[in-house]
Tab-separated table of C-alpha atoms in Angstrom:
chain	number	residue	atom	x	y	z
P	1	UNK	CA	55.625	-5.139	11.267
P	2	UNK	CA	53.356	-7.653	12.767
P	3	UNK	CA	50.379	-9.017	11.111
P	4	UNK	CA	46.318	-9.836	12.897
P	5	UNK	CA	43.688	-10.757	10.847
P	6	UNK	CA	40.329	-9.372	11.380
P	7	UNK	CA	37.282	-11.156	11.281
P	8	UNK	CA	33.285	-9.789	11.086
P	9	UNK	CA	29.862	-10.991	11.065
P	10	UNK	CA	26.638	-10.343	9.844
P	11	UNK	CA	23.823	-11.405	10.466
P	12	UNK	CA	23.884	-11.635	14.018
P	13	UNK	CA	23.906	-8.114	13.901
P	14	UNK	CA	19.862	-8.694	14.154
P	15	UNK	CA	19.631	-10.465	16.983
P	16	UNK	CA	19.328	-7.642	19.501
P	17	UNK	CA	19.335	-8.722	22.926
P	18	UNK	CA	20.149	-12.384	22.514
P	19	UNK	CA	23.409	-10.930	20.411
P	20	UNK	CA	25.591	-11.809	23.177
P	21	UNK	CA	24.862	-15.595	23.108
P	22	UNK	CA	25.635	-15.505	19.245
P	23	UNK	CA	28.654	-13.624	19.689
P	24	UNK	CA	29.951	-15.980	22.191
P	25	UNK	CA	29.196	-19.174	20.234
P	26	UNK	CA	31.085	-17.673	17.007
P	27	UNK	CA	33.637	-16.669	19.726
P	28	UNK	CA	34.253	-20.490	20.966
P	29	UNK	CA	33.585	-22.161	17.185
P	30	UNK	CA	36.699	-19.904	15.934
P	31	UNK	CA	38.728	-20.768	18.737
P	32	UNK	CA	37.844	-24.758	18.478
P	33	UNK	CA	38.456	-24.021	14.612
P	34	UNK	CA	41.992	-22.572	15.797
P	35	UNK	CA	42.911	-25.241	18.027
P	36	UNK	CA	46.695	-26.154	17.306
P	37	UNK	CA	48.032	-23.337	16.021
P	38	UNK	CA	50.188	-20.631	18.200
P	39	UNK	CA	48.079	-16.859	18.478
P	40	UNK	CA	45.936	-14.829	20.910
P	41	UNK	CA	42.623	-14.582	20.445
P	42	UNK	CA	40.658	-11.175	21.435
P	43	UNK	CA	36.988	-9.840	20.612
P	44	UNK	CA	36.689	-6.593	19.421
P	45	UNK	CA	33.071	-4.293	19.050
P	46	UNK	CA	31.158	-6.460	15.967
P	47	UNK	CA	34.534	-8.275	15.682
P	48	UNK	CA	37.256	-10.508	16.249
P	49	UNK	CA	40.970	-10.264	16.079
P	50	UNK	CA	43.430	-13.041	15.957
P	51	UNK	CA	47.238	-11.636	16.498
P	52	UNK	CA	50.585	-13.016	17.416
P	53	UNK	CA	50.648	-16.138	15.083
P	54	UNK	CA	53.749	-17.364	13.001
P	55	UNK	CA	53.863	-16.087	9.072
P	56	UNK	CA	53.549	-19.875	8.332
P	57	UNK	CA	50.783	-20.786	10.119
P	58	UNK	CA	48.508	-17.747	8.612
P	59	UNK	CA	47.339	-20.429	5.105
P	60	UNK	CA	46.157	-22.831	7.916
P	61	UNK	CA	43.965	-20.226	9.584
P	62	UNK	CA	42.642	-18.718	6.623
P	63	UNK	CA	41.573	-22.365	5.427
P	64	UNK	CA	39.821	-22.545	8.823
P	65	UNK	CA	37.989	-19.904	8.642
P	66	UNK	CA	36.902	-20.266	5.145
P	67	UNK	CA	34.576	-23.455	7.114
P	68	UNK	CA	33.332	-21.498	9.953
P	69	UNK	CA	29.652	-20.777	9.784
P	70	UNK	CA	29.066	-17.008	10.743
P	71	UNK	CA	31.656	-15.629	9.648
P	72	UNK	CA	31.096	-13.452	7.154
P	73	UNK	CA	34.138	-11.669	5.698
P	74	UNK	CA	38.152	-11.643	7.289
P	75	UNK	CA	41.103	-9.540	6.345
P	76	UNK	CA	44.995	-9.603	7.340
P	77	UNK	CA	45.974	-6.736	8.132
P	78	UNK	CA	49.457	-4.990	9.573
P	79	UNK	CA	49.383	-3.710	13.161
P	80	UNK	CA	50.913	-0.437	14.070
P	81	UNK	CA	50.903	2.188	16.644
P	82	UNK	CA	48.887	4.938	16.437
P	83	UNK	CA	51.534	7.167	14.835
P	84	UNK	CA	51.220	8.588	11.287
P	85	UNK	CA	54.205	7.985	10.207
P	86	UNK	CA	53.967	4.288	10.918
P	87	UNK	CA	50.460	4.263	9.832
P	88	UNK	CA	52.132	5.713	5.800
P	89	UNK	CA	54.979	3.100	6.390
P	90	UNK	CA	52.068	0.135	6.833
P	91	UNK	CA	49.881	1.800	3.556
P	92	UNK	CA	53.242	2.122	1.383
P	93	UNK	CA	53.917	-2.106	2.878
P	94	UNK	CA	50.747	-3.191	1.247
P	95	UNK	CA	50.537	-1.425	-1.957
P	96	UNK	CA	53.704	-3.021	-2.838
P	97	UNK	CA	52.707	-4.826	-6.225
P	98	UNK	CA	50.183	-3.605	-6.483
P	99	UNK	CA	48.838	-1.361	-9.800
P	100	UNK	CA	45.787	0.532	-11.004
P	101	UNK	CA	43.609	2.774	-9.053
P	102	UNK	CA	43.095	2.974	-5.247
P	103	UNK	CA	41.572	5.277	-2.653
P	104	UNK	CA	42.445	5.475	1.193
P	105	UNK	CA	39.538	5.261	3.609
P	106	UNK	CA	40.289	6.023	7.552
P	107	UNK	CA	38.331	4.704	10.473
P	108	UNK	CA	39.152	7.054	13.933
P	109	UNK	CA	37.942	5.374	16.824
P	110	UNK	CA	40.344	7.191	18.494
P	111	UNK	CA	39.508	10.722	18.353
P	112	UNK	CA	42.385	12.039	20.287
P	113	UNK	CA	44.686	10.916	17.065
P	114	UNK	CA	45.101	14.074	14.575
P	115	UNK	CA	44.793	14.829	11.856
P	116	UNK	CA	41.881	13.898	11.674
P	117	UNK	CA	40.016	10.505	9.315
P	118	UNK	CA	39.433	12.625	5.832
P	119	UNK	CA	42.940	14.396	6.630
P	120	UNK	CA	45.177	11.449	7.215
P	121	UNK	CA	43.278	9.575	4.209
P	122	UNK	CA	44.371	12.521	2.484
P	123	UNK	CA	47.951	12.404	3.423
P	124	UNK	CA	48.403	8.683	3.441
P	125	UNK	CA	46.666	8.785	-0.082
P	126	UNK	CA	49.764	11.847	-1.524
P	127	UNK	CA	52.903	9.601	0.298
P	128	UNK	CA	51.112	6.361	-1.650
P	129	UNK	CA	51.307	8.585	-4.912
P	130	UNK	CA	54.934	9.965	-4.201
P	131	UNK	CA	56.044	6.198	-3.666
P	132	UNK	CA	54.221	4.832	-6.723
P	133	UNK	CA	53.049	7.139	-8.989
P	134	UNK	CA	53.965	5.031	-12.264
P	135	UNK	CA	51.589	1.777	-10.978
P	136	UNK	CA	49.334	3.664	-8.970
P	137	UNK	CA	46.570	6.490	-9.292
P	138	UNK	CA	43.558	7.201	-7.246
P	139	UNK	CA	40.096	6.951	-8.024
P	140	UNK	CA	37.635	7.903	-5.360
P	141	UNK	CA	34.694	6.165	-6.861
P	142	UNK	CA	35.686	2.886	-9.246
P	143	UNK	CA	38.716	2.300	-7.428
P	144	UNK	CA	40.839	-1.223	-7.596
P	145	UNK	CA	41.517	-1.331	-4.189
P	146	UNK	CA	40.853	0.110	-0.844
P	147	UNK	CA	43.480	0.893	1.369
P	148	UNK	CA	41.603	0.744	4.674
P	149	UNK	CA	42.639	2.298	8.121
P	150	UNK	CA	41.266	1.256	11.181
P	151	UNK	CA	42.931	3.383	13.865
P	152	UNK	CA	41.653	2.376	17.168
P	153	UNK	CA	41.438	3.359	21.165
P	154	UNK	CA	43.967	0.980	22.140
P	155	UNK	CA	46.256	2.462	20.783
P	156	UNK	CA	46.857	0.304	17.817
P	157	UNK	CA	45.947	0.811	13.856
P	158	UNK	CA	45.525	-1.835	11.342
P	159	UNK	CA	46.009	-1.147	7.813
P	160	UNK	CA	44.667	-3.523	5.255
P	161	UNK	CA	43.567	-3.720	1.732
P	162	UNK	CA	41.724	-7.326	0.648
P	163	UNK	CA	38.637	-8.707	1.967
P	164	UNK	CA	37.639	-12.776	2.038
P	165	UNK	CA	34.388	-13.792	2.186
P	166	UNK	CA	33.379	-16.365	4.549
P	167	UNK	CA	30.486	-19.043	4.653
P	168	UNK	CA	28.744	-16.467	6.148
P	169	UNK	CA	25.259	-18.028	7.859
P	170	UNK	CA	24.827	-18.071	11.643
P	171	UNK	CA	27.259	-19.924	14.506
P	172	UNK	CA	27.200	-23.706	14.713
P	173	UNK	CA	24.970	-24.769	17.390
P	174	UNK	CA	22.885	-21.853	17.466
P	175	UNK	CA	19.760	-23.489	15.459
P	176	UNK	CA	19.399	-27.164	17.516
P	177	UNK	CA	20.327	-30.501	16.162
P	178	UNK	CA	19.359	-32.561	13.407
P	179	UNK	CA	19.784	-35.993	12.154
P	180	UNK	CA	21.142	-36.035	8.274
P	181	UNK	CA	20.246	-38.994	5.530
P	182	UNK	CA	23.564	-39.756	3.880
P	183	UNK	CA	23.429	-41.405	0.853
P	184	UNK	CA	26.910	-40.702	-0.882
P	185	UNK	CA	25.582	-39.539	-3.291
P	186	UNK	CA	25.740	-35.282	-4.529
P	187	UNK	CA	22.775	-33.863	-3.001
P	188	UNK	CA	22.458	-34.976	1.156
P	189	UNK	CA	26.274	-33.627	1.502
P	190	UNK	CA	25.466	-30.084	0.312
P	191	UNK	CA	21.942	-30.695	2.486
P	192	UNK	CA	23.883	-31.153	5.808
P	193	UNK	CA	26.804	-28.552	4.489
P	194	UNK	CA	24.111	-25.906	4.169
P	195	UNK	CA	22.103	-26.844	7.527
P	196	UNK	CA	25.197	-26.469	8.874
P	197	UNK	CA	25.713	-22.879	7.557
P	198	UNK	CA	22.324	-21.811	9.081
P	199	UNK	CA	23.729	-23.139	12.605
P	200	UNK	CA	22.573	-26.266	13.113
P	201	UNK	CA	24.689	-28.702	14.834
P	202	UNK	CA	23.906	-32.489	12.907
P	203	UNK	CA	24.450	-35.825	13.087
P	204	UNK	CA	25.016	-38.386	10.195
P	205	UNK	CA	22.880	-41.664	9.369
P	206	UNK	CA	23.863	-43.478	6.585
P	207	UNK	CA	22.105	-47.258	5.517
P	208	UNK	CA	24.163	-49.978	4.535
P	209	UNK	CA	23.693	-52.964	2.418
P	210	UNK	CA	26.559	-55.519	2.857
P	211	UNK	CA	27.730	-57.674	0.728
P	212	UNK	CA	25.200	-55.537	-2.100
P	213	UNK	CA	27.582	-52.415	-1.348
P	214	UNK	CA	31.091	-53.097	-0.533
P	215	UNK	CA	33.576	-51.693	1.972
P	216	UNK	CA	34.282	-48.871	-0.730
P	217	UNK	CA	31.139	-47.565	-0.931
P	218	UNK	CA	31.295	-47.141	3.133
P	219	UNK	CA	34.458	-45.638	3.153
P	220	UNK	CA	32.745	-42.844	-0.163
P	221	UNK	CA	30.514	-41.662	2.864
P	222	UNK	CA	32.565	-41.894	5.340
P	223	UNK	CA	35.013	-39.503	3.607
P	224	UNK	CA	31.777	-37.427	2.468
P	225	UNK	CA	31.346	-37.158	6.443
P	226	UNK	CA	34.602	-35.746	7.177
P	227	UNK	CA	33.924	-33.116	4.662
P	228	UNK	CA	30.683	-32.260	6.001
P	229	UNK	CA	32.342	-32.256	9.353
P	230	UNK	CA	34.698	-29.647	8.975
P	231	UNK	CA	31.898	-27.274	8.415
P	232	UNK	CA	30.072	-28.273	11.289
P	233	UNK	CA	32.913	-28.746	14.200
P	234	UNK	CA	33.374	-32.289	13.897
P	235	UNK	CA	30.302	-35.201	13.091
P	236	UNK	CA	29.214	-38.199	14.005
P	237	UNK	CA	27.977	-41.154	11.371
P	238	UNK	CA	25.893	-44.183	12.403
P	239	UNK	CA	25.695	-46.646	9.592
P	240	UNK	CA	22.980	-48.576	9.795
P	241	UNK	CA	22.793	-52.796	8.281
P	242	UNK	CA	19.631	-52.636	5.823
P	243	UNK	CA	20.238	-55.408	3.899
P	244	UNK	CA	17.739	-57.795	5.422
P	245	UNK	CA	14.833	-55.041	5.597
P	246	UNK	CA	15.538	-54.446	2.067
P	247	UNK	CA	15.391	-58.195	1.209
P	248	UNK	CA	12.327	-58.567	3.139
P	249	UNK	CA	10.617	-56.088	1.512
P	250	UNK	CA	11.742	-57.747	-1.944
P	251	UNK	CA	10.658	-60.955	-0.868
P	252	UNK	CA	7.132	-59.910	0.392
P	253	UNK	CA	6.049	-56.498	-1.608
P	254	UNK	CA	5.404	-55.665	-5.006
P	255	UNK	CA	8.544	-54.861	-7.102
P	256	UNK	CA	7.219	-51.470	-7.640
P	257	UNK	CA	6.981	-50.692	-4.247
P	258	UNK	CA	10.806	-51.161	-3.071
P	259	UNK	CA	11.908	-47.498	-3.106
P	260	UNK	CA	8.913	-46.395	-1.366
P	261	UNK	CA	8.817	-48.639	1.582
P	262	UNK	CA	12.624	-48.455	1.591
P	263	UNK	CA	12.236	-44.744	2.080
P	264	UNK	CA	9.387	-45.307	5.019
P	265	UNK	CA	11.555	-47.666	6.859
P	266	UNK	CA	14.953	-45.461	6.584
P	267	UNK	CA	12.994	-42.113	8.065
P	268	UNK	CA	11.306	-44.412	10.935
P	269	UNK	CA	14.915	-45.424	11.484
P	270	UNK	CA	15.971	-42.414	11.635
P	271	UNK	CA	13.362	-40.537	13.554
P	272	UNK	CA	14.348	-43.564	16.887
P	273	UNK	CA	17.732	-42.703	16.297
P	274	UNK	CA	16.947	-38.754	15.994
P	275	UNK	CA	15.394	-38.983	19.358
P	276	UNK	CA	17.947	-41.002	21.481
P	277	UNK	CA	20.270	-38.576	20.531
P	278	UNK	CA	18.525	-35.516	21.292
P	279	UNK	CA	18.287	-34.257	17.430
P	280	UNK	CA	15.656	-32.497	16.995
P	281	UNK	CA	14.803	-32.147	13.196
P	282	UNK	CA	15.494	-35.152	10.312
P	283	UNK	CA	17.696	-33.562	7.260
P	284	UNK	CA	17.721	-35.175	3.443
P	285	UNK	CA	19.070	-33.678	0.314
P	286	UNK	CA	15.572	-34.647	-1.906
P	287	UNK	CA	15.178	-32.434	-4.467
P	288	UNK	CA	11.476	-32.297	-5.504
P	289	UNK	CA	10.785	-34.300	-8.963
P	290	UNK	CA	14.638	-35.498	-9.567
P	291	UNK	CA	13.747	-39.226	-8.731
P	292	UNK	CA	10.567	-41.534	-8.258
P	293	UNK	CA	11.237	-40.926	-4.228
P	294	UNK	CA	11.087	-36.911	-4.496
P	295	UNK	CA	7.672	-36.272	-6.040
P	296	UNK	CA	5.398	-34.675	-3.492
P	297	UNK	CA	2.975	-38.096	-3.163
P	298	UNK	CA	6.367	-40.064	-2.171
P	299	UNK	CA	7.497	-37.410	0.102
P	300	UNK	CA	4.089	-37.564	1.679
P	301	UNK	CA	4.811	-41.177	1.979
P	302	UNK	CA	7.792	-40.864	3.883
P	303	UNK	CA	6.816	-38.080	6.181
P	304	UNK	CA	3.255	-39.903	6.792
P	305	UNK	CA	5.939	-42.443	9.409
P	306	UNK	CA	7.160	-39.651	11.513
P	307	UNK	CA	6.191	-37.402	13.628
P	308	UNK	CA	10.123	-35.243	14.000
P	309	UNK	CA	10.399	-32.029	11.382
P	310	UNK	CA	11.933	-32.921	7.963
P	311	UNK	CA	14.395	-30.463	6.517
P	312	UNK	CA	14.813	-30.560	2.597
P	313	UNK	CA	17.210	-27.646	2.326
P	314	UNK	CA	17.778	-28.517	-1.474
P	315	UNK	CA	13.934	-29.225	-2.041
P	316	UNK	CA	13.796	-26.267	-4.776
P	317	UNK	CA	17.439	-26.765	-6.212
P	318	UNK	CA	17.981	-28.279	-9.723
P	319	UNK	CA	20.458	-30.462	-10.130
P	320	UNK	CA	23.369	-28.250	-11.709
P	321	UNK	CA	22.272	-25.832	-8.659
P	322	UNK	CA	23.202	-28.373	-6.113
P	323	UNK	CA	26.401	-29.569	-8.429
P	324	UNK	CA	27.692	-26.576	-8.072
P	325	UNK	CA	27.647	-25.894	-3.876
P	326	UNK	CA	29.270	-29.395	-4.022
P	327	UNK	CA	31.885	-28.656	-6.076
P	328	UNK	CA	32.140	-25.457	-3.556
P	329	UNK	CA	32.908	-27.549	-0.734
P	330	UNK	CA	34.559	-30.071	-2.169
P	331	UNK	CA	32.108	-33.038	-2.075
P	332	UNK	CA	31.616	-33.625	-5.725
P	333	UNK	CA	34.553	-35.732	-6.779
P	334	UNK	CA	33.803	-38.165	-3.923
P	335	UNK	CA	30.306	-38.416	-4.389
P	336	UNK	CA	30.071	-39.145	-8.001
P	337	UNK	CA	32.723	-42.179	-7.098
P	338	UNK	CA	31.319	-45.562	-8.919
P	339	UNK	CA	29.971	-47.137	-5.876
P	340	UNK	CA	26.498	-48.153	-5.148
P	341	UNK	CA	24.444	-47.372	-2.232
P	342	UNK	CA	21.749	-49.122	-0.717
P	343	UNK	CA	19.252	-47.574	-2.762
P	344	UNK	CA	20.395	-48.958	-5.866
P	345	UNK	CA	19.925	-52.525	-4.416
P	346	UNK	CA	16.855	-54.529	-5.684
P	347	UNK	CA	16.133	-50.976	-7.826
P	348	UNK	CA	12.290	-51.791	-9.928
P	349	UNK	CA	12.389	-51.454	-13.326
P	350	UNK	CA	9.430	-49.061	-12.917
P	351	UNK	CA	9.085	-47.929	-9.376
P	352	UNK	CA	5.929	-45.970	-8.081
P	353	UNK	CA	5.790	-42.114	-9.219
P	354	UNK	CA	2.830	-41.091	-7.459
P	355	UNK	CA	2.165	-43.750	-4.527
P	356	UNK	CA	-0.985	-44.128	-3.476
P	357	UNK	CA	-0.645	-44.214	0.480
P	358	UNK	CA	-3.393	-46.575	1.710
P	359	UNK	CA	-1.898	-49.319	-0.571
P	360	UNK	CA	1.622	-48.780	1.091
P	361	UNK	CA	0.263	-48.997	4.414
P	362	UNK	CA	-1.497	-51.865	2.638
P	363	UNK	CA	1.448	-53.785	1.675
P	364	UNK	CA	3.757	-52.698	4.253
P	365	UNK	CA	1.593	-54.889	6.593
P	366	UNK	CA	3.072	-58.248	5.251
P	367	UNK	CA	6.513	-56.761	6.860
P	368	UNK	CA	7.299	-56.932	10.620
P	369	UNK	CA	7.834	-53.737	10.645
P	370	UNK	CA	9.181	-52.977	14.723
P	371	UNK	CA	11.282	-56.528	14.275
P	372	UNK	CA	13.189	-55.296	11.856
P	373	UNK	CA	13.815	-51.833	12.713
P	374	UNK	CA	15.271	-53.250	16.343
P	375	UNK	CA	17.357	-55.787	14.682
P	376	UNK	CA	18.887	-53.048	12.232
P	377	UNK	CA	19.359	-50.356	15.366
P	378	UNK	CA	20.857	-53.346	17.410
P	379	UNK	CA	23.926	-53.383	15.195
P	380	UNK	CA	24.724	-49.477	14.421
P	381	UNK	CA	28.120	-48.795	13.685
P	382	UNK	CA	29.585	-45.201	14.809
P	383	UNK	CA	31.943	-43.196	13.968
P	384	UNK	CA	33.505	-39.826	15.477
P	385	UNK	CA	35.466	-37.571	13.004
């Protein structure tokens, strides 16, 4: 018996007359997703249908799909003609194992097949009894399972029983561009994961303080971008040198003032590098009130610099919130590696809660601001996973 798998959307079911451009994207992100591995690839009404792939390759397309934004749900199911008797051979195949209650539910696209969809749930239903009456029984409305039959025009029926859910969201590169802060650390991973679930297509920028952080601690975010990456159909990272800005700023500012002018200098960074590459929105994982740069008069701070959109995706998550889509995706264990970032360089004893923004600007005028901010964006690193 061969085997497809079925896959289904959601929310693009919405989009009315732009549905077609959603559709397609999904269409071509599955099939980049897919790249590699033997099968034919077909869209179907609200669907799509991946057939003639080897038994062994199947774990490596359900992993891929499992990372595919807009995709909502997926099932494997056997392909038969549209011939009852097949159709009970495929229902009796996967109830094999199986125990507790079921029901049989029939989909008749074709409507030149007889008997008809409550009839041939019916019979399909009695020859799944016969076959396993001591495991089985049915149960029309708390069921175990669902045997599902989908029989269709083409002539072909798949029968299937289990369900995955996807990532759901909308198609990668249906929402723009955006530029993400990556600190290694728990929360900007999960920030670009889940911009990357609601389509947007994002590049990484990540500040680096040599010899203060080591190789390792650029090889933690590295690896956190290769995560992130698989979500989004590949990534770039530019890692940026910071170490002199952030020694200037020690050298000339008040101790208390390192984190926020640090912060100002990283989003003006960011915003010149947003903009040469045609981003269109700046991403960070702050999470209002965890840290002395998250309370709303340092995030007024930092925006105050730019001009670009700022996306806080986890702005309203608390901490075991965000802990927990990381351990999701499988970010966590990297990012809680011992390694410091740049932000942990030169860190006050007591840095500024509530910064008062006319005595940044105020202090922030012993820097040279543009000379720096060249010098750092004359020596970006990239790298293309």
């Amino acid at each position: 018996m061969e085997s497809a798998v079925i896959i289904r959307y959601c929310e693009i079911h919405l989009k009315g007359k732009n549905r077609s451009f959603f559709e397609k994207l999904l269409q071509t992100n599955i099939e980049n997703s897919l790249s590699g591995i033997k099968h034919t690839f077909k869209p179907m009404h609200s669907r799509y249908l991946i057939e003639n792939f080897s038994e062994e390759d199947y774990p490596k397309i359900r992993e891929r799909l499992h990372k595919i934004a807009g995709v909502h749900t997926f099932s494997r199911a056997l392909v038969v003609p549209n011939d009852l008797e097949r159709i009970i051979d495929a229902a009796l195949e996967i109830c094999k194992g199986k125990s507790g209650s079921f029901k049989v539910e029939t989909n008749r696209a074709d409507k030149t097949f007889s008997p008809n969809s409550v009839e041939t749930s019916a019979l399909v239903g009695g020859k799944i009894l016969e076959k396993f009456e001591k495991n089985l029984k049915v149960s029309v409305k708390n069921a175990d399972f669902t045997v599902n039959i989908d029989i269709r025009e083409d002539g072909k029926t798949f029968v299937y029983s289990e369900t995955e859910h996807g990532l759901s969201g909308m198609p990668v590169g249906s929402s723009g561009r955006g530029l993400l802060l990556i600190s290694g650390g728990i929360d900007s991973p999960v920030a670009g994961f889940m911009m990357s679930k609601r389509g947007m297509k994002i590049d990484c920028i990540h500040f680096h303080s040599f010899p203060y952080t080591g190789e390792a601690a650029k090889e933690k975010v590295i690896t956190l971008t290769k995560i992130i990456g698989e979500y989004n159909g590949g990534i770039n990272l530019y890692v940026v040198p910071f170490t002199e800005i952030q020694e200037e700023i020690h050298k000339k500012c008040p101790e208390e003032y390192m984190i926020t002018l640090m912060r100002r200098f990283m989003m003006r960074i960011a915003e010149r590098l947003a903009i040469s590459l045609g981003d269109q929105a700046i991403i960070t994982g702050e999470s209002l009130g965890q840290v002395a740069s998250q309370t709303i008069e340092s995030i007024t701070s930092s925006n105050s610099v730019v001009k670009m959109p700022v996306l806080r995706p986890v702005i309203a998550f608390d901490k075991l919130d965000i802990i927990a889509i990381a351990n999701k995706i499988n970010t966590y264990e990297t990012s809680i590696l011992p390694y410091e970032d740049c932000c942990t360089v030169f860190l006050p004893k007591f840095p500024l809660i509530k910064p008062n923004l006319e005595k940044v600007v105020k202090n922030e005028s012993n820097l040279d601001i543009d000379g720096l901010i060249e010098k750092a964006m004359s020596n970006i690193e990239k790298y293309s996973f």
